[in-house]
PDB file of C-alpha atoms in Angstrom:
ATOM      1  CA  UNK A   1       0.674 -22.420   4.814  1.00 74.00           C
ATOM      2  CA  UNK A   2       3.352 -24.559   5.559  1.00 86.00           C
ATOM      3  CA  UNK A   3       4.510 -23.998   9.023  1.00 84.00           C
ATOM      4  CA  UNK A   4       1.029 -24.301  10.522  1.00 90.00           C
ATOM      5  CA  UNK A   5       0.788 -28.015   8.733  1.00 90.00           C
ATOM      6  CA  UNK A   6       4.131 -28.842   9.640  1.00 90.00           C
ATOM      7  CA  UNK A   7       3.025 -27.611  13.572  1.00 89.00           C
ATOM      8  CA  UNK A   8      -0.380 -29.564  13.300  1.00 89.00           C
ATOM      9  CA  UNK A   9       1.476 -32.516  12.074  1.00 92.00           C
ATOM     10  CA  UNK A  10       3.769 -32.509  14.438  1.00 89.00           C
ATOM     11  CA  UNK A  11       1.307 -31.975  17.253  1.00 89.00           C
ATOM     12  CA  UNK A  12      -0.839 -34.887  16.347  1.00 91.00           C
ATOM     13  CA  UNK A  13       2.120 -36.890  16.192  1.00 89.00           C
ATOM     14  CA  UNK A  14       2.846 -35.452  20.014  1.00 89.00           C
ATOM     15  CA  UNK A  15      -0.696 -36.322  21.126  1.00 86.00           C
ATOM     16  CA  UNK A  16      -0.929 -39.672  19.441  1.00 89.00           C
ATOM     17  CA  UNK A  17       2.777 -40.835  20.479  1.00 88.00           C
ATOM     18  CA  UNK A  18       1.823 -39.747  24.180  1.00 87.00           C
ATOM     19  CA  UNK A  19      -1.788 -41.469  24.166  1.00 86.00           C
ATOM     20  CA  UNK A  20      -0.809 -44.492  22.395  1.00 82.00           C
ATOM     21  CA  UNK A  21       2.625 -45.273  22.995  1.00 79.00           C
ATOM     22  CA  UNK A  22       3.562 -43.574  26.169  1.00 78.00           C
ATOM     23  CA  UNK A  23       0.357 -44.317  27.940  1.00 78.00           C
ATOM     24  CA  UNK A  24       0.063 -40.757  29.200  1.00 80.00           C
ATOM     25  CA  UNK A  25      -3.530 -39.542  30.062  1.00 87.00           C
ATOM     26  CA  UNK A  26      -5.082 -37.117  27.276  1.00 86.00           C
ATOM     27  CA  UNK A  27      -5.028 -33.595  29.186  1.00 83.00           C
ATOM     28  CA  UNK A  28      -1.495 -34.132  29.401  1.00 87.00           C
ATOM     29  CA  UNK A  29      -0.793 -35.259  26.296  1.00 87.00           C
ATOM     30  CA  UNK A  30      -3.091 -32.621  24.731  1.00 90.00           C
ATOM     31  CA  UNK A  31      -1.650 -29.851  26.421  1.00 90.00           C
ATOM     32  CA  UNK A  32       2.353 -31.110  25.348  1.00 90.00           C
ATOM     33  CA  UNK A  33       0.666 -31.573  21.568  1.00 89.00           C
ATOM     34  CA  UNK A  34      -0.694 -27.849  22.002  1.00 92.00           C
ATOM     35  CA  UNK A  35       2.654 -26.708  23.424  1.00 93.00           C
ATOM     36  CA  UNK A  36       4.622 -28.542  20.598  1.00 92.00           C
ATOM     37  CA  UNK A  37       2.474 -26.465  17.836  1.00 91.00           C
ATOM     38  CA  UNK A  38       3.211 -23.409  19.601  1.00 94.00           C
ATOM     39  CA  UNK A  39       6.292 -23.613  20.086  1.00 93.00           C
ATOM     40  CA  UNK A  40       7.091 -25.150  16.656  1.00 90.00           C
ATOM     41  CA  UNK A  41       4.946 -22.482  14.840  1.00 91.00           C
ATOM     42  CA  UNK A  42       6.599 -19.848  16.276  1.00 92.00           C
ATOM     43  CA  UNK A  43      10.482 -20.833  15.664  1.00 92.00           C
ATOM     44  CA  UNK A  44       8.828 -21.666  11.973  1.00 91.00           C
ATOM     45  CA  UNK A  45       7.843 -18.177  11.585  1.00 91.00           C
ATOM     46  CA  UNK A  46      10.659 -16.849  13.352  1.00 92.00           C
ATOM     47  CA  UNK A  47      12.870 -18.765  10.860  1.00 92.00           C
ATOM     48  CA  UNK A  48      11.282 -17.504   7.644  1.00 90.00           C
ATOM     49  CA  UNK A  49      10.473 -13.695   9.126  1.00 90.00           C
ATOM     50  CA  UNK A  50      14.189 -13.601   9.503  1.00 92.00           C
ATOM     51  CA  UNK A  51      15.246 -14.655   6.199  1.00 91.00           C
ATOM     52  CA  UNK A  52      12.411 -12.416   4.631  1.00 90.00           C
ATOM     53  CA  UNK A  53      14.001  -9.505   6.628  1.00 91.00           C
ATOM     54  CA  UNK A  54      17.237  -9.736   5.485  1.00 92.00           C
ATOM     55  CA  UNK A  55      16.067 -10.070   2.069  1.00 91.00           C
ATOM     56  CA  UNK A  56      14.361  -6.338   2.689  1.00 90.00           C
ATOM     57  CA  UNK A  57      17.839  -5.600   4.222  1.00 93.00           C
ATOM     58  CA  UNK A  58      19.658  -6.124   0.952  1.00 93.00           C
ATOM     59  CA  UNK A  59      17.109  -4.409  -1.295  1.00 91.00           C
ATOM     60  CA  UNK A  60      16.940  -1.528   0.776  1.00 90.00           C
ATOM     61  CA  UNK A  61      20.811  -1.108   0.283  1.00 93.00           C
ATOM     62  CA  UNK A  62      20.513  -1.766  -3.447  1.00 91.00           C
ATOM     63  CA  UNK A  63      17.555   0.845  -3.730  1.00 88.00           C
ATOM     64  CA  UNK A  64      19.439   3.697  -1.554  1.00 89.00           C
ATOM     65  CA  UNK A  65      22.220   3.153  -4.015  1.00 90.00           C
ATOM     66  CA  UNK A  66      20.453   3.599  -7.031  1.00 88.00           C
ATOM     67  CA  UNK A  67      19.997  -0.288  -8.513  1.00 91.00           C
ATOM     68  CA  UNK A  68      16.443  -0.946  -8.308  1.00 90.00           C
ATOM     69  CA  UNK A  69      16.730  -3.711 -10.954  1.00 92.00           C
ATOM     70  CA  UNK A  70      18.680  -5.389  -8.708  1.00 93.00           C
ATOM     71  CA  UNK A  71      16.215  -4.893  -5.293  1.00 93.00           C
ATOM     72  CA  UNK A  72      13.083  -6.097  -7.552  1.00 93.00           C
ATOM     73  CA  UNK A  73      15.483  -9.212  -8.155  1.00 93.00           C
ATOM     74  CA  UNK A  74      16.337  -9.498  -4.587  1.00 94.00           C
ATOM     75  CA  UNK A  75      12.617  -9.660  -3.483  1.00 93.00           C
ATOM     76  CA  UNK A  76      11.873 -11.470  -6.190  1.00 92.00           C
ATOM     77  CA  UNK A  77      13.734 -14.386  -4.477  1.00 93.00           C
ATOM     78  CA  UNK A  78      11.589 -14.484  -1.188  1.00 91.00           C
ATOM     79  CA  UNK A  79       8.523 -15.844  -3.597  1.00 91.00           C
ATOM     80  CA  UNK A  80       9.986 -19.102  -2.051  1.00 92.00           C
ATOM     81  CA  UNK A  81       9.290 -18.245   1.310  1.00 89.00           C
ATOM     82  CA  UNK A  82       5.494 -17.205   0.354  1.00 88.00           C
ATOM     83  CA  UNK A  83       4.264 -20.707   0.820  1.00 89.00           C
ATOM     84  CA  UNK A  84       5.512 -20.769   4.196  1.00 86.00           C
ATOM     85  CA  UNK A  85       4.008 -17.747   6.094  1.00 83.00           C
ATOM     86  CA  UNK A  86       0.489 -15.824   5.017  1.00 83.00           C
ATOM     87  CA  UNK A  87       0.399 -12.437   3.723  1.00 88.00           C
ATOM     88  CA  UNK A  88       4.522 -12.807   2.569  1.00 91.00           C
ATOM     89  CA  UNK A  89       3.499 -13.246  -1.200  1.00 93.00           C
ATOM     90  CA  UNK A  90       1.293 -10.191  -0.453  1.00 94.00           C
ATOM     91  CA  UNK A  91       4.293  -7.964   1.137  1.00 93.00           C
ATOM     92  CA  UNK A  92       6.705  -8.740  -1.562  1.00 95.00           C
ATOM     93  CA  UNK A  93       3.920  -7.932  -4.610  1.00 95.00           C
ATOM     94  CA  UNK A  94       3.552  -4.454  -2.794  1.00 96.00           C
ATOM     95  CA  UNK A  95       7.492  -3.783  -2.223  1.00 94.00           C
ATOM     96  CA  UNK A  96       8.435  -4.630  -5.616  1.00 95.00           C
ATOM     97  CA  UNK A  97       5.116  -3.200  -7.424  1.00 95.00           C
ATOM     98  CA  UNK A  98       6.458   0.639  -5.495  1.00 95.00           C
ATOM     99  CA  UNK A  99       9.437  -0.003  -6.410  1.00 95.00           C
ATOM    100  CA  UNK A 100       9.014  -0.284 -10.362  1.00 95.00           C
ATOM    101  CA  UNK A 101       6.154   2.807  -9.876  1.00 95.00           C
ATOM    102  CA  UNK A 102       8.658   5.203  -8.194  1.00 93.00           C
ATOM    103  CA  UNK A 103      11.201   4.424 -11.600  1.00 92.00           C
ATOM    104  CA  UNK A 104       8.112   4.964 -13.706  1.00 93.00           C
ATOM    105  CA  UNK A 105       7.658   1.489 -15.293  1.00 93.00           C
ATOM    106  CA  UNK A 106       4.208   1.871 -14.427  1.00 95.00           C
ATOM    107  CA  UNK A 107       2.535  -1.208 -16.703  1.00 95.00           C
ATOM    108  CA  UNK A 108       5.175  -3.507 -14.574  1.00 95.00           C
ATOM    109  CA  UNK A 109       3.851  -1.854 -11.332  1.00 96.00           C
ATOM    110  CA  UNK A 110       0.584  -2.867 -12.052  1.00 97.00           C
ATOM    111  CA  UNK A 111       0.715  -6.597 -12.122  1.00 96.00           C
ATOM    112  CA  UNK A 112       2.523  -6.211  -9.047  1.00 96.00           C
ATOM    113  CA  UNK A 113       0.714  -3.660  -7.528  1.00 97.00           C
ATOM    114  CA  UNK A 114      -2.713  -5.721  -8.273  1.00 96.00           C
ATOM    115  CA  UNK A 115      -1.713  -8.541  -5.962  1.00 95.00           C
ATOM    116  CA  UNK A 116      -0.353  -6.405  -3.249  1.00 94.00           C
ATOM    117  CA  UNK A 117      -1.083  -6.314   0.918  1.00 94.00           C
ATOM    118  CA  UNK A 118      -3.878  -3.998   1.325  1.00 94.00           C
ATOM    119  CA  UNK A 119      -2.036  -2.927   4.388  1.00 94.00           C
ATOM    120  CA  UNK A 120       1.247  -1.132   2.426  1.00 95.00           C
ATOM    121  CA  UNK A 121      -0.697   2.278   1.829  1.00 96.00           C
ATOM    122  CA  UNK A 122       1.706   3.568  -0.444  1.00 96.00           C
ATOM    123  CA  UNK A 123       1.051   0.233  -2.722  1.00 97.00           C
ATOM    124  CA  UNK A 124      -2.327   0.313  -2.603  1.00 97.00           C
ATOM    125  CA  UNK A 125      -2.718   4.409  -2.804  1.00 96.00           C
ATOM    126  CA  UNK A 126      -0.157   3.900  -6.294  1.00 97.00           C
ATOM    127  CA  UNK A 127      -2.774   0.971  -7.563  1.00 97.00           C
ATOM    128  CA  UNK A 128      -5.672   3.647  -7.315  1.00 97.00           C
ATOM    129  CA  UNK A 129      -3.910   5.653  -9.169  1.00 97.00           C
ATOM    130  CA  UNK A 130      -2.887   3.458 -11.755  1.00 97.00           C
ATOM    131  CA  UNK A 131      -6.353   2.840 -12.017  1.00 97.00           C
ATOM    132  CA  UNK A 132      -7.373   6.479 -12.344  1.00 96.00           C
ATOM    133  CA  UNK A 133      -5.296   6.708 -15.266  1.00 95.00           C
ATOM    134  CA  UNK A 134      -6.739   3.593 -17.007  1.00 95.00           C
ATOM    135  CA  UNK A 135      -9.958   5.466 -16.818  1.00 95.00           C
ATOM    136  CA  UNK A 136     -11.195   2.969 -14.085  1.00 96.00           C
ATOM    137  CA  UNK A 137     -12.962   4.673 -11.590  1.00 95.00           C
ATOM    138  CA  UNK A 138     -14.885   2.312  -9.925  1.00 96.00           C
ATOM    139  CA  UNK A 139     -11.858   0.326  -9.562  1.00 97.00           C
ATOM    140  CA  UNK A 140      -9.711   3.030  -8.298  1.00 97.00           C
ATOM    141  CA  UNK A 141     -12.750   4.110  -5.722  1.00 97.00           C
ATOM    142  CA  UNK A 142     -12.966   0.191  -4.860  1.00 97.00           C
ATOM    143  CA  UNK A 143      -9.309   0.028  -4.479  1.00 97.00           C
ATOM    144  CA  UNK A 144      -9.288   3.341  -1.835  1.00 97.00           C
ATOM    145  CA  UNK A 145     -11.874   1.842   0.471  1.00 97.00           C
ATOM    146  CA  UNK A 146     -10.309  -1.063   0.721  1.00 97.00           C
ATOM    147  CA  UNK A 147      -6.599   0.751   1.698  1.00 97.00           C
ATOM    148  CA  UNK A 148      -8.932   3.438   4.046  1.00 96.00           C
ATOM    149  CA  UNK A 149     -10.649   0.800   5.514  1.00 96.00           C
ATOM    150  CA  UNK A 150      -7.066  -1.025   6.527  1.00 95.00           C
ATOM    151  CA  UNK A 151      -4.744   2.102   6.830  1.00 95.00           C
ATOM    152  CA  UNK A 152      -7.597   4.354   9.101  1.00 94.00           C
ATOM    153  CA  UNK A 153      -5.243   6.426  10.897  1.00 94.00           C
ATOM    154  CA  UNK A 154      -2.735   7.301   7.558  1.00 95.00           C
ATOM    155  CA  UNK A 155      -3.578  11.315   6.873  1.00 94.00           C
ATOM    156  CA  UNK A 156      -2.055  11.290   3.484  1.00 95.00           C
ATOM    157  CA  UNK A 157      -4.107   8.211   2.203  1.00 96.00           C
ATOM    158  CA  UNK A 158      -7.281   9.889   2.668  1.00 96.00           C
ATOM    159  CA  UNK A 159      -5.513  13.592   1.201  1.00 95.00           C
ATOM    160  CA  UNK A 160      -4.475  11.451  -1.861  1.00 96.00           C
ATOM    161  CA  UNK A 161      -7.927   9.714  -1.911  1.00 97.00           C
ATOM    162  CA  UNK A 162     -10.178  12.943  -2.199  1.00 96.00           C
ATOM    163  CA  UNK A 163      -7.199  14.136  -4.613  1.00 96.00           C
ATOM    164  CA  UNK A 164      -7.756  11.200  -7.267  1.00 96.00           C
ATOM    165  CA  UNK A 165     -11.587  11.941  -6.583  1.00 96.00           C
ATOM    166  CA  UNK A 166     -11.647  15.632  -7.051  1.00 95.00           C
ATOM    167  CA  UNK A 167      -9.469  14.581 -10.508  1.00 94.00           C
ATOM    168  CA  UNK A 168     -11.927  12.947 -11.749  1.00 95.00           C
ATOM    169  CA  UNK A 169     -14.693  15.062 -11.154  1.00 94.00           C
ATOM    170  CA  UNK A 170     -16.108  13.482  -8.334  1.00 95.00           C
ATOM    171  CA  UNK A 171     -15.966  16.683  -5.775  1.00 94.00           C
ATOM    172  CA  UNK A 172     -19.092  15.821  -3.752  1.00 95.00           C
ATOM    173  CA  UNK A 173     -17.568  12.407  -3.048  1.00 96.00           C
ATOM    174  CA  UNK A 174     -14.222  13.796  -2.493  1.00 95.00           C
ATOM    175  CA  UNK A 175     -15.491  16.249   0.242  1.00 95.00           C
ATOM    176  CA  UNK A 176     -17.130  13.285   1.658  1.00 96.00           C
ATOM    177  CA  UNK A 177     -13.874  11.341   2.076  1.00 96.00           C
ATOM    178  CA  UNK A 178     -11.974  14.051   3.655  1.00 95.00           C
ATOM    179  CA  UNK A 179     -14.525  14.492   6.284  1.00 95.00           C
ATOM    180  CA  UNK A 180     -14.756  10.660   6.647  1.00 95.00           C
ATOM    181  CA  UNK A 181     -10.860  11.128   6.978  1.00 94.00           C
ATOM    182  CA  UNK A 182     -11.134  13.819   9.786  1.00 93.00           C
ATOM    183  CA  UNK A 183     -13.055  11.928  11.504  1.00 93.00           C
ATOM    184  CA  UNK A 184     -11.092   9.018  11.450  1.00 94.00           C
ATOM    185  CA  UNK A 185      -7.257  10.124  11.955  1.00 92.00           C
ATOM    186  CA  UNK A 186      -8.508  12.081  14.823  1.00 90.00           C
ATOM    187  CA  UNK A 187      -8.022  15.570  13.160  1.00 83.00           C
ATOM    188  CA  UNK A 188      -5.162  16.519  11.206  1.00 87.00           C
ATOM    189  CA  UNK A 189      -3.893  19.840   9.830  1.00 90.00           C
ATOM    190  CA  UNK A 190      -3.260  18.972   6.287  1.00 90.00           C
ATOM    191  CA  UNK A 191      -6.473  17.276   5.855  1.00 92.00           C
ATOM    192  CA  UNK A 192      -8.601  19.868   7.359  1.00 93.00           C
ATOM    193  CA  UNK A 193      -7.162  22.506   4.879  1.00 93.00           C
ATOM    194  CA  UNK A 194      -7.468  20.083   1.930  1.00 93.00           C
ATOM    195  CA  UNK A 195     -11.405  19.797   2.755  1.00 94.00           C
ATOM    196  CA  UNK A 196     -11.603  23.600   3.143  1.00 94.00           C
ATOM    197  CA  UNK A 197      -9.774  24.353  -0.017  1.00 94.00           C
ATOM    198  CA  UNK A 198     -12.029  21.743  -1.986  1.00 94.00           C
ATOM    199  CA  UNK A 199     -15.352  23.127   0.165  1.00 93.00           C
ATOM    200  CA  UNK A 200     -13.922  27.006  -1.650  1.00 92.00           C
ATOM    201  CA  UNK A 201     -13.411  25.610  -4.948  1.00 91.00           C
ATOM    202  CA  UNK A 202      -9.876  25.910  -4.874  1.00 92.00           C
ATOM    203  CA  UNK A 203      -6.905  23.433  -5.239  1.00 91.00           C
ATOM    204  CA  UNK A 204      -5.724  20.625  -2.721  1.00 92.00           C
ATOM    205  CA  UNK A 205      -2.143  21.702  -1.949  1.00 90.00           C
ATOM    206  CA  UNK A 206      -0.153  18.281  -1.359  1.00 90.00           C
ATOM    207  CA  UNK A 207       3.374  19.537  -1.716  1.00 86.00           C
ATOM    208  CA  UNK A 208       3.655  19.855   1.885  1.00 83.00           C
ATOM    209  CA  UNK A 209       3.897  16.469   2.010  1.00 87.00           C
ATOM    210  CA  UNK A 210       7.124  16.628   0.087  1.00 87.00           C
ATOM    211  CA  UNK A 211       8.563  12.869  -1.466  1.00 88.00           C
ATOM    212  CA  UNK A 212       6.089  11.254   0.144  1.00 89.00           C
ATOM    213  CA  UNK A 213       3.634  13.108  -1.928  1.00 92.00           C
ATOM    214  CA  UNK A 214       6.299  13.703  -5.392  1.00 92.00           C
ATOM    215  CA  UNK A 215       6.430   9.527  -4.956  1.00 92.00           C
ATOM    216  CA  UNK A 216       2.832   9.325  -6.423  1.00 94.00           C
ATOM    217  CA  UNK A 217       4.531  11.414  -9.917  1.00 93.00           C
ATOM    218  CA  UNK A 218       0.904  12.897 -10.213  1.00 91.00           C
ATOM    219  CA  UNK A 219       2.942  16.547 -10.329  1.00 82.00           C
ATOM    220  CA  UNK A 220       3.881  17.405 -13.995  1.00 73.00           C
ATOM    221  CA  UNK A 221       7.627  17.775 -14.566  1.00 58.00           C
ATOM    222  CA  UNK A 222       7.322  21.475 -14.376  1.00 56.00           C
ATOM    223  CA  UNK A 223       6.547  21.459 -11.021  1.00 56.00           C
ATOM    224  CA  UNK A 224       8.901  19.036 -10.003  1.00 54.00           C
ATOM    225  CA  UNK A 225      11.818  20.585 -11.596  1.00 52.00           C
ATOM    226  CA  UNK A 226      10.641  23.802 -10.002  1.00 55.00           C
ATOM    227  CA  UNK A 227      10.982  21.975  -6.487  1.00 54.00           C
ATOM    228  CA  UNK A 228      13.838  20.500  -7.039  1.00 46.00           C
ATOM    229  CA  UNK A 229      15.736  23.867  -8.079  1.00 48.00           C
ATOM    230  CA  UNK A 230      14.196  25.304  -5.502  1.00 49.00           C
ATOM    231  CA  UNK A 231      15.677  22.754  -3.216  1.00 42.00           C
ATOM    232  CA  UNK A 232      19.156  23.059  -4.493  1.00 38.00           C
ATOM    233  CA  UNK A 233      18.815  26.332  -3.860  1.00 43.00           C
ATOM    234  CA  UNK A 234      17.979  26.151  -0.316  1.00 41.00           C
ATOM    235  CA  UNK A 235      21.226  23.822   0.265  1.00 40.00           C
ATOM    236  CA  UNK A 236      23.464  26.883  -1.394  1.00 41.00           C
ATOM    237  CA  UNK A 237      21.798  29.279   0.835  1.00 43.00           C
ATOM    238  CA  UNK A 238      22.694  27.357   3.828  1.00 36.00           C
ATOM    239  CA  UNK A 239      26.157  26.750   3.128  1.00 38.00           C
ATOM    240  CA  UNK A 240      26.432  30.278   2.316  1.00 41.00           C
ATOM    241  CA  UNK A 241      25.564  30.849   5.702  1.00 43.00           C
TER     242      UNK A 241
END
């Protein structure tokens, strides 16, 4: 990346200027070249953190008002900064890859998605299931361990994990995960009922998780109409009140 050359550059040239030219002894010129990366690095990474931030500014505003064309452009635009700073190319393939999944242009998503940071959940968690539906199961099971294994503490990976397994007909291995999820969130509510529901043979109910869960679209329409009226509903109800 280029702000850590740039530093070690710059700190060699520090050392060497103070050794050479300056006649200073080498602890002290060693410890201003080690100062000079720091310091350098970190206004570096200050500089492009800030620019990639306000990029994320701007395509939140353009997402919360209904122009996601325009976000995916916006992020787009910090590619530039990927060279710069590590896992930024990484960040960006994640935002934008959810982004064209939640408007259902899911063969977009995918090359996006594919390239994403393993540590956005709700990237890698839409990958799996892309992969699920492409009939790739020992991708999408690859592709979970790898976002469990980062996200350990995220209840709703692991529900949505032993969901995509029980789909596929993998129950045994979809108990397993939940109680490998248990373990490590610390106990959770949703989770434990999940496992008990699969252990029964019923159904894992995820609509308690409400958009976070409706974002994966593995509900048919049917059911998400019927949540939706029942939601507009609930809004008449309480201005009735």
């Amino acid at each position: 990346m280029l702000n850590i050359v740039i530093s070690l550059v710059v700190c060699l040239l520090v050392h060497t200027g103070l050794t050479l030219y300056a006649g200073v002894e080498q602890w002290i010129a060693s410890i201003a070249a080690v100062a000079s990366f720091m310091l350098l690095y970190f206004l570096l990474t200050r500089f492009v953190m800030k620019k990639i931030g306000a990029l994320m500014e701007v395509a939140q505003r353009d997402i919360q008002a209904g122009r996601s064309e325009k976000a995916v452009k916006v992020l787009q635009g910090g590619f530039k900064y990927a060279k710069w700073q590590f896992y930024i190319k990484g960040q960006l393939n994640a935002q934008i890859g959810t982004i064209l999944y939640l408007k259902r242009d899911f063969a977009e998503a995918f090359e996006y998605l594919q390239k994403g940071f393993v540590r956005h959940w709700v990237a890698m968690g839409m990958l799996g299931i892309c992969y699920m539906k492409r009939n790739k199961s020992n991708k999408m099971i690859d592709t979970f361990d790898k976002a469990t294994a980062a996200n350990k503490k995220e209840p709703m990976l692991w529900n949505l994990y032993g969901f995509c397994l029980d789909k596929i007909g993998q129950k045994d291995k979809a108990i397993e995960v939940m109680e490998k999820g248990l373990k490590k969130t610390g106990g959770n509510e949703a989770l434990q009922a999940n496992l008990d529901a699969l252990k029964t043979g019923k159904k894992m109910k995820m609509q308690a998780y409400g958009d976070l869960w409706y974002q994966f679209h593995l509900e048919n329409q049917g059911t998400l109409i019927k949540q939706q009226t029942k939601a507009i509903q609930g809004r008449r109800n309480l201005v009735k009140r």
